[in-house]
PDB file of C-alpha atoms in Angstrom:
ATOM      1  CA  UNK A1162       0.000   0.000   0.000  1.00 50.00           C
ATOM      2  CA  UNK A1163       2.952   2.671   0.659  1.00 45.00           C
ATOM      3  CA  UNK A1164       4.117   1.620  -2.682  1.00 46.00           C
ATOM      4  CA  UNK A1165       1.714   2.682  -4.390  1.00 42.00           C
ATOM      5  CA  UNK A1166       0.538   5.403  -2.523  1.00 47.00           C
ATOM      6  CA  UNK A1167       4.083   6.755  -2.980  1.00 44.00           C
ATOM      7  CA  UNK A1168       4.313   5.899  -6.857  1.00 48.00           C
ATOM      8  CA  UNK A1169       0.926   7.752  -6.787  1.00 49.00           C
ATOM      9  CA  UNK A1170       2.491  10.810  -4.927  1.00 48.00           C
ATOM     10  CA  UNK A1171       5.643  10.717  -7.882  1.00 45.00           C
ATOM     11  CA  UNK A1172       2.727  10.527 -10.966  1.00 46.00           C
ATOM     12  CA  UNK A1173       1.068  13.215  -9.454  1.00 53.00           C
ATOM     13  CA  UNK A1174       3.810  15.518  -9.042  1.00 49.00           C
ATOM     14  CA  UNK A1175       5.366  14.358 -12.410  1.00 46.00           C
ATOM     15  CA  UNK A1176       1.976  15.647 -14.373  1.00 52.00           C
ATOM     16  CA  UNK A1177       2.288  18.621 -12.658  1.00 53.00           C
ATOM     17  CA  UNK A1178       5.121  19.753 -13.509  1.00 48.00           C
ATOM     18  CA  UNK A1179       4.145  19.054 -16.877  1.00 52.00           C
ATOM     19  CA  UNK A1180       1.033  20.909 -16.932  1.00 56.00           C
ATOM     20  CA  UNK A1181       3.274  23.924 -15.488  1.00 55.00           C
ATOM     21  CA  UNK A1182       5.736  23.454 -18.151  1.00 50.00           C
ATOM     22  CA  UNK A1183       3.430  23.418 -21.050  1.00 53.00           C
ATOM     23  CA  UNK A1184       1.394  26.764 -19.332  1.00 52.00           C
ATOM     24  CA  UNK A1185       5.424  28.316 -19.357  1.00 49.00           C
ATOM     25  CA  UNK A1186       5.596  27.697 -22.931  1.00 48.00           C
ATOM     26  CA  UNK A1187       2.434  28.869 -24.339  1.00 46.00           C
ATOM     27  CA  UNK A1188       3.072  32.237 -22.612  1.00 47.00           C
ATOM     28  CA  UNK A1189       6.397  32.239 -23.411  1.00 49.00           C
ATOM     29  CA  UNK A1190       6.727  35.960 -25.300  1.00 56.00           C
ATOM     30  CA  UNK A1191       8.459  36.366 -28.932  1.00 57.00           C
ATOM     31  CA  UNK A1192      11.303  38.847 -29.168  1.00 58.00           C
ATOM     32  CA  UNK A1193       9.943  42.584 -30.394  1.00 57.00           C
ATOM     33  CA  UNK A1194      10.198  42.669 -34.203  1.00 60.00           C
ATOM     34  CA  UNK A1195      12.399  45.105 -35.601  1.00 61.00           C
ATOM     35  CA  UNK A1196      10.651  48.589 -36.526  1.00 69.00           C
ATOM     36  CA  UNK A1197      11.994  50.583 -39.152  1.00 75.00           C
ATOM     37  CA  UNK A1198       9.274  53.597 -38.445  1.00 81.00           C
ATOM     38  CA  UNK A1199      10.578  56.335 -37.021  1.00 81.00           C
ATOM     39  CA  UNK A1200      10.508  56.865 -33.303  1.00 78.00           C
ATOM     40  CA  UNK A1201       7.587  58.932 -31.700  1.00 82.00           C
ATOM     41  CA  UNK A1202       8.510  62.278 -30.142  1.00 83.00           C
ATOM     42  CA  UNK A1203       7.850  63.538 -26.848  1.00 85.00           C
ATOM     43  CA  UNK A1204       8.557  67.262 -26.205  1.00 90.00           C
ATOM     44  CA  UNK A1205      12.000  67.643 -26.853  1.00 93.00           C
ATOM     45  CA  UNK A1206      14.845  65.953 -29.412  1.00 94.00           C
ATOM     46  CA  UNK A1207      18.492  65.585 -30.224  1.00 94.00           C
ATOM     47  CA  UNK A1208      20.714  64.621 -33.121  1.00 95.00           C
ATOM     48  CA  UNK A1209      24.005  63.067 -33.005  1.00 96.00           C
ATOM     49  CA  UNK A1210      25.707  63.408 -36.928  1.00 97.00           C
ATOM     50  CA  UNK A1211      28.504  61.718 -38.244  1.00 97.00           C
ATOM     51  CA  UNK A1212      29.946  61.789 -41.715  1.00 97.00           C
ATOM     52  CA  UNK A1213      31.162  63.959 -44.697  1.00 97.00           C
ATOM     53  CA  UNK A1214      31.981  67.521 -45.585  1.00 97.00           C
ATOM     54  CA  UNK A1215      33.473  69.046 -49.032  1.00 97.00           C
ATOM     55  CA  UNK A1216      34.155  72.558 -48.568  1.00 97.00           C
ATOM     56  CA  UNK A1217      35.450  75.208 -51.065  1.00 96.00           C
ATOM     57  CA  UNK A1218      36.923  78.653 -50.235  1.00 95.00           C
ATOM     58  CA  UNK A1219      37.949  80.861 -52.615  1.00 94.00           C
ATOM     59  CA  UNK A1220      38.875  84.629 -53.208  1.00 93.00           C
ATOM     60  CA  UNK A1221      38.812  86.047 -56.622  1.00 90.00           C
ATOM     61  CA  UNK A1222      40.842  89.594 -55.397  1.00 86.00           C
ATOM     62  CA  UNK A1223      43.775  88.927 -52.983  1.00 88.00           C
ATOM     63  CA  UNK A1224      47.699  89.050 -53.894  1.00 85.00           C
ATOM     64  CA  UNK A1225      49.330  86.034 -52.211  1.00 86.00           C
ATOM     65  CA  UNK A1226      52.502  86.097 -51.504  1.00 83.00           C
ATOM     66  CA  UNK A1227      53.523  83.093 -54.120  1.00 83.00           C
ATOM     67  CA  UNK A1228      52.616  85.978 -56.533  1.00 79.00           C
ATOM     68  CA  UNK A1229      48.824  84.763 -57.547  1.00 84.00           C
ATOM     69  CA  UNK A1230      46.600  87.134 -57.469  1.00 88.00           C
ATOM     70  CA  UNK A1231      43.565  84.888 -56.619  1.00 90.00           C
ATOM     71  CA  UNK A1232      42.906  81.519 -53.600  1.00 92.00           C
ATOM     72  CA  UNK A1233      41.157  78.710 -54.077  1.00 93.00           C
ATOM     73  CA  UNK A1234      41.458  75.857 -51.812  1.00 93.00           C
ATOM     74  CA  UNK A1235      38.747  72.753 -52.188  1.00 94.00           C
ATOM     75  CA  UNK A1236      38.952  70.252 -48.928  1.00 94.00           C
ATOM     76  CA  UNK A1237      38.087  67.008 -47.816  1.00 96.00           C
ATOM     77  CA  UNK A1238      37.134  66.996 -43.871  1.00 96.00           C
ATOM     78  CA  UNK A1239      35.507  64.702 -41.236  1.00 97.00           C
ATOM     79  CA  UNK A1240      32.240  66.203 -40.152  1.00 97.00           C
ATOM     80  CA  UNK A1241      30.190  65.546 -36.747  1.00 95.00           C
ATOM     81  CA  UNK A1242      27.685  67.848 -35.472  1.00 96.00           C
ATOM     82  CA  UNK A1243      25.161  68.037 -32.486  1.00 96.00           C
ATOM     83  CA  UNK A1244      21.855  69.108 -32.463  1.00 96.00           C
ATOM     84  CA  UNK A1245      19.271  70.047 -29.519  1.00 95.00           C
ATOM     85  CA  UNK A1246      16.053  71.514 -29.634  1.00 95.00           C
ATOM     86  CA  UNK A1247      11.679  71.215 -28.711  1.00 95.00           C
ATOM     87  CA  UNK A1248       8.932  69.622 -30.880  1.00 93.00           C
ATOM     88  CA  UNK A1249       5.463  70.848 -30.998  1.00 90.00           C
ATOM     89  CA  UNK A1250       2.767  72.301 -33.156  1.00 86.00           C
ATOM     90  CA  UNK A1251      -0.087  69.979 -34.755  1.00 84.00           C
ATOM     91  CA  UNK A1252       1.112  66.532 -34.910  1.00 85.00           C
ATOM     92  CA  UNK A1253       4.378  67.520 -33.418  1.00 88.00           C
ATOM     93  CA  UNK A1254       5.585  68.697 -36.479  1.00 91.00           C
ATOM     94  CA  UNK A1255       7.600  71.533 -35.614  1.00 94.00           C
ATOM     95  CA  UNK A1256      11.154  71.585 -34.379  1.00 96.00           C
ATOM     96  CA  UNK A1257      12.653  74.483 -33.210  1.00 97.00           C
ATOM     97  CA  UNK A1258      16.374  74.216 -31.775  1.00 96.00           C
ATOM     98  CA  UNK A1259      20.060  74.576 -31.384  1.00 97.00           C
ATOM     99  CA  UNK A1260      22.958  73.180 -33.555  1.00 97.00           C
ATOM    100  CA  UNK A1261      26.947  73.196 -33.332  1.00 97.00           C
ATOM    101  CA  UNK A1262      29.238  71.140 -35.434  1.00 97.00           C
ATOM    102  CA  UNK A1263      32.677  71.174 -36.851  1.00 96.00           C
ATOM    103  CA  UNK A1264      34.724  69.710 -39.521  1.00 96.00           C
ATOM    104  CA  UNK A1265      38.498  68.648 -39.598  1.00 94.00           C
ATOM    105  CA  UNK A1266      41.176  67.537 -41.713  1.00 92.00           C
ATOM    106  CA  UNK A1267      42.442  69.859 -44.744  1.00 89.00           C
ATOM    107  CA  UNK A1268      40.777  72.770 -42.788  1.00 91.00           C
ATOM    108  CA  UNK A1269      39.401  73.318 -39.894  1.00 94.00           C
ATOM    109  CA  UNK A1270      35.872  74.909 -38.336  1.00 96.00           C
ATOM    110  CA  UNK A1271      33.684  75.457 -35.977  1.00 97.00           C
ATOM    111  CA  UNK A1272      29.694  76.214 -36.519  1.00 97.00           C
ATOM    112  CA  UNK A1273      26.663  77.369 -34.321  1.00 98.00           C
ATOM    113  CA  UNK A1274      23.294  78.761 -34.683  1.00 97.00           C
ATOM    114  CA  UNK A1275      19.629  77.918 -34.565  1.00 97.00           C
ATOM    115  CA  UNK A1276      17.916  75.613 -36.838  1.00 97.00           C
ATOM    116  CA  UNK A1277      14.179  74.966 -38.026  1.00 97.00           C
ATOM    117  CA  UNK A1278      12.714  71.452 -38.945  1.00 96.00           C
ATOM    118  CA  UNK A1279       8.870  69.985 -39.700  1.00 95.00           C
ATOM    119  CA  UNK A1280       8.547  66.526 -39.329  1.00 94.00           C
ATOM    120  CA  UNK A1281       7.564  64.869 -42.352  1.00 94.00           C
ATOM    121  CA  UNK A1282       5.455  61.719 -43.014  1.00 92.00           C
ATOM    122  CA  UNK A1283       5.666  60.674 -39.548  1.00 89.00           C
ATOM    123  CA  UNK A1284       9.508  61.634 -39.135  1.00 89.00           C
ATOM    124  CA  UNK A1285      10.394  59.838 -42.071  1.00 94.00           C
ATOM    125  CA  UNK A1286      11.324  63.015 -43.953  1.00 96.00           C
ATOM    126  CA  UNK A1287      12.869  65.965 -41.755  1.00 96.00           C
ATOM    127  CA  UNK A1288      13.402  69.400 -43.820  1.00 97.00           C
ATOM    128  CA  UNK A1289      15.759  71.826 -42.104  1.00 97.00           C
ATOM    129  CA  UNK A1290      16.797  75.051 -42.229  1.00 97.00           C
ATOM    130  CA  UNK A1291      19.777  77.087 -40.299  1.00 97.00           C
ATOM    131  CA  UNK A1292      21.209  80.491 -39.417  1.00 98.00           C
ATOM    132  CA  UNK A1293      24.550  80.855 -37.718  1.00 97.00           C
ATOM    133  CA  UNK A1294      27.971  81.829 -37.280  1.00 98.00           C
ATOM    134  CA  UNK A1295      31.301  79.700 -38.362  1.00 97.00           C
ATOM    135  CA  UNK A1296      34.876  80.341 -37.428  1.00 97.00           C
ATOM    136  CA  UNK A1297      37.488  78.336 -39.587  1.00 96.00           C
ATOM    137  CA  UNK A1298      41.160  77.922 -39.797  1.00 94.00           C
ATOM    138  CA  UNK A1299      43.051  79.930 -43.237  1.00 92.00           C
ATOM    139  CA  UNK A1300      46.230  78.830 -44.601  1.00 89.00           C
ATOM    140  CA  UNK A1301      47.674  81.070 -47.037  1.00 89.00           C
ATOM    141  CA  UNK A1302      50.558  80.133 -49.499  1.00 88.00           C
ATOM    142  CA  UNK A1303      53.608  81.349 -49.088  1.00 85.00           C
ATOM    143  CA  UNK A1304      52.947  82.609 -45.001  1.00 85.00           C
ATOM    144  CA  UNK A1305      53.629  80.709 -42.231  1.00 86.00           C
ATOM    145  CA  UNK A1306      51.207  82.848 -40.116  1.00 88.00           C
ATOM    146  CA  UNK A1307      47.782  81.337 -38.845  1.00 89.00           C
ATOM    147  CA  UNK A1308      44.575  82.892 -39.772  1.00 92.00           C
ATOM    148  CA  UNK A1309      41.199  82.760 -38.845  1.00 95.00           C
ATOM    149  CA  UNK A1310      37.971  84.036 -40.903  1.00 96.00           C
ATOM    150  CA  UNK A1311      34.500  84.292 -39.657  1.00 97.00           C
ATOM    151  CA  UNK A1312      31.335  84.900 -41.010  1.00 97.00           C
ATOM    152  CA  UNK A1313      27.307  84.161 -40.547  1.00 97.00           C
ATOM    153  CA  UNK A1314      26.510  81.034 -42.756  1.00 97.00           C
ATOM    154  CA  UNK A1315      22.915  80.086 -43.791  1.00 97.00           C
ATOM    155  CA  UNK A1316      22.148  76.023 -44.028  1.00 98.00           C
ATOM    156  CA  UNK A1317      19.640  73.781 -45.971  1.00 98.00           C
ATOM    157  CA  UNK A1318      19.168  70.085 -45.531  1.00 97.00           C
ATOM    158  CA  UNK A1319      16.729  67.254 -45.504  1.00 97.00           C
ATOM    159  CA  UNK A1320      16.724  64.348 -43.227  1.00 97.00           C
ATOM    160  CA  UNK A1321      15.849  60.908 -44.182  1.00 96.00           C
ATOM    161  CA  UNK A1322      14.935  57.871 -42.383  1.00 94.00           C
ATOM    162  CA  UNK A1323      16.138  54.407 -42.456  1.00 93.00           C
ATOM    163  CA  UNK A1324      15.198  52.641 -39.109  1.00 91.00           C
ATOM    164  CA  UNK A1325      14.215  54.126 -35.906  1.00 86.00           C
ATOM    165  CA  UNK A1326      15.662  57.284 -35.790  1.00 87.00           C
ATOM    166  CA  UNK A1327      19.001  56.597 -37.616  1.00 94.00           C
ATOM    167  CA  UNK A1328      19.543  57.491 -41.366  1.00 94.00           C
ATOM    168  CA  UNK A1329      21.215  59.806 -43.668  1.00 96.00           C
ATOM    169  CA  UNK A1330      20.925  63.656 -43.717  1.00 97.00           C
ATOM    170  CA  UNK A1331      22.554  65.503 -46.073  1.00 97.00           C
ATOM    171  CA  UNK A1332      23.091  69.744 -46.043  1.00 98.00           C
ATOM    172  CA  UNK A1333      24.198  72.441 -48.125  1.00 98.00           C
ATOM    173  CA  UNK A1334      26.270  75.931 -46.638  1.00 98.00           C
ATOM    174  CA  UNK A1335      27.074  79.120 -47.424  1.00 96.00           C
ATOM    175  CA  UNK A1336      27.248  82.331 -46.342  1.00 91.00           C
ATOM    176  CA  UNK A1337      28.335  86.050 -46.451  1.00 94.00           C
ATOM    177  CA  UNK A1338      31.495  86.561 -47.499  1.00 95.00           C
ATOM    178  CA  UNK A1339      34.202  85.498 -44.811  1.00 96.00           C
ATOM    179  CA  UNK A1340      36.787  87.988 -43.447  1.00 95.00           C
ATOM    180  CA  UNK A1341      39.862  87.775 -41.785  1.00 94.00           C
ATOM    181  CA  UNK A1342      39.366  88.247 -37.600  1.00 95.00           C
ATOM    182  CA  UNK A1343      42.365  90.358 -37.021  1.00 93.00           C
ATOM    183  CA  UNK A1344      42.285  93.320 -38.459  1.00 92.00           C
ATOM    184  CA  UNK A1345      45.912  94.045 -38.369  1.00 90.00           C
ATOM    185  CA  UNK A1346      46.364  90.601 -40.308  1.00 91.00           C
ATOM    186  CA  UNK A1347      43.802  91.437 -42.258  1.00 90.00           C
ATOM    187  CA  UNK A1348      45.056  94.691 -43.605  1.00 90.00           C
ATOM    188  CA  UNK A1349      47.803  93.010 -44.645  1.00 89.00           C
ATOM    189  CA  UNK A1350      46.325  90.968 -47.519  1.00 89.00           C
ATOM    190  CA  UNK A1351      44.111  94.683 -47.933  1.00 89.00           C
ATOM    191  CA  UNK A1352      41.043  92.858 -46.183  1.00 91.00           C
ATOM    192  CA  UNK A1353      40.335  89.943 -48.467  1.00 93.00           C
ATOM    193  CA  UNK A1354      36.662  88.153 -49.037  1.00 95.00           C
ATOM    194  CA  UNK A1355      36.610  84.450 -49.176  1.00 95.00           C
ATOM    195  CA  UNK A1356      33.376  82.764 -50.416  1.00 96.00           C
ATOM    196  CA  UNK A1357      32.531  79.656 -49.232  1.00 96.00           C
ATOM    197  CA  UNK A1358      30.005  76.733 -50.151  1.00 96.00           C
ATOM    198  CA  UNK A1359      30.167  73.303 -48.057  1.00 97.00           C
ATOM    199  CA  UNK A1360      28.283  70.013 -48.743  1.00 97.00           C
ATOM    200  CA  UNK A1361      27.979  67.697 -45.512  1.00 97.00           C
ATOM    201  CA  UNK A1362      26.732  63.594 -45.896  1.00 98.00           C
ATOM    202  CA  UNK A1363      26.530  62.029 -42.715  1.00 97.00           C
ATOM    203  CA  UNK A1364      25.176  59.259 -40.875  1.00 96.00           C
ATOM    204  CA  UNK A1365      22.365  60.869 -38.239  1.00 95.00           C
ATOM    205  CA  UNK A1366      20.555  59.739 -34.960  1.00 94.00           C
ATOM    206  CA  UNK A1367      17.140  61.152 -34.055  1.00 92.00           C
ATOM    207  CA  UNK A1368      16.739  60.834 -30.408  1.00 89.00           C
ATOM    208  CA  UNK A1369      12.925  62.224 -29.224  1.00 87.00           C
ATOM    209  CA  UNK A1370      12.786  60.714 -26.088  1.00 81.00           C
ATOM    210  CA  UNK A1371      15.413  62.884 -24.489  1.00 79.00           C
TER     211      UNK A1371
END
């Protein structure tokens, strides 16, 4: 009788820890799916760039002292840029906000200002527009002397996404004529003009739950 009151005891305990196995793995929960829509924004965003930028500065009316008469110098410079700024309006469209970036390698510069963004198709197209100001490093043949030019710079760009929040943005820049910051260096080239164009690629995180 203990027998099989005991093998009874082991069958009954057996089937339930089937029963509680079988529950385990019928609730068990797939792994989220990957989402390629864009992430949903709360009140406030931020952008992290990586990439690209071509530059070109020129000045048509400056006498160098390798005996040209004109500058032209086209570059090829690592670009990363920060962004940080509010989203509101109908559909949280609007994005109104802060930017500073920088590029480096066959010249050198530094950019701020504020910037102006709608959220497209769900943030899967983001517009933007910039004003600011840009400082950048000027070599000049012939002189071993550093410069530095300044100028306010206007920017256009457009924003597209590839999976939650990351994707590729891609800008245009240019801006009033640059001048030299010293003016004592400045009058010694008789206060040169550079124009300047840029064309940034990079690799860009949208972050709207910051």
């Amino acid at each position: 009788m203990k027998r099989l009151i005991l093998m009874i005891f082991v069958l009954g305990n057996l089937w339930a820890f089937t029963q509680d196995a079988t529950k385990k793995t019928d609730t068990k929960q797939e792994p989220p799916k990957l989402q390629l829509k864009p992430n949903e924004p709360n009140h406030s965003y931020g952008v992290f760039k990586i990439g690209y930028v071509y530059q070109n500065l020129s000045s048509s009316n400056i006498t160098l002292k390798n005996g040209e008469n004109s500058y032209n110098l086209s570059s090829n410079n690592v670009y990363f840029g920060l962004e940080r700024g509010w989203v509101g309006g109908s559909k949280k469209m609007l994005m109104i906000g802060g930017y500073l970036d920088a590029g480096a390698g066959d010249t050198y510069y530094l950019s701020a200002g504020g910037s102006f963004a709608l959220r497209l198709l769900d943030g899967w197209v983001i517009p933007k527009i910039s004003l600011g100001y840009q400082l950048e490093h000027l070599g000049l043949p012939g002189d071993s002397d550093q410069y530095n030019i300044h100028s306010g710079v206007g920017t256009i760009g457009v924003f597209v996404n590839v999976i939650q929040g990351f994707g590729i943005n891609i800008e245009a820049r240019s801006g009033i004529p640059f001048g030299i910051v010293r003016k004592d260096q400045a009058s010694l080239y008789a206060n040169p003009k550079f124009n300047m164009y840029q064309i940034m690629v990079s690799f860009s995180f949208f972050d709207f739950e910051i």
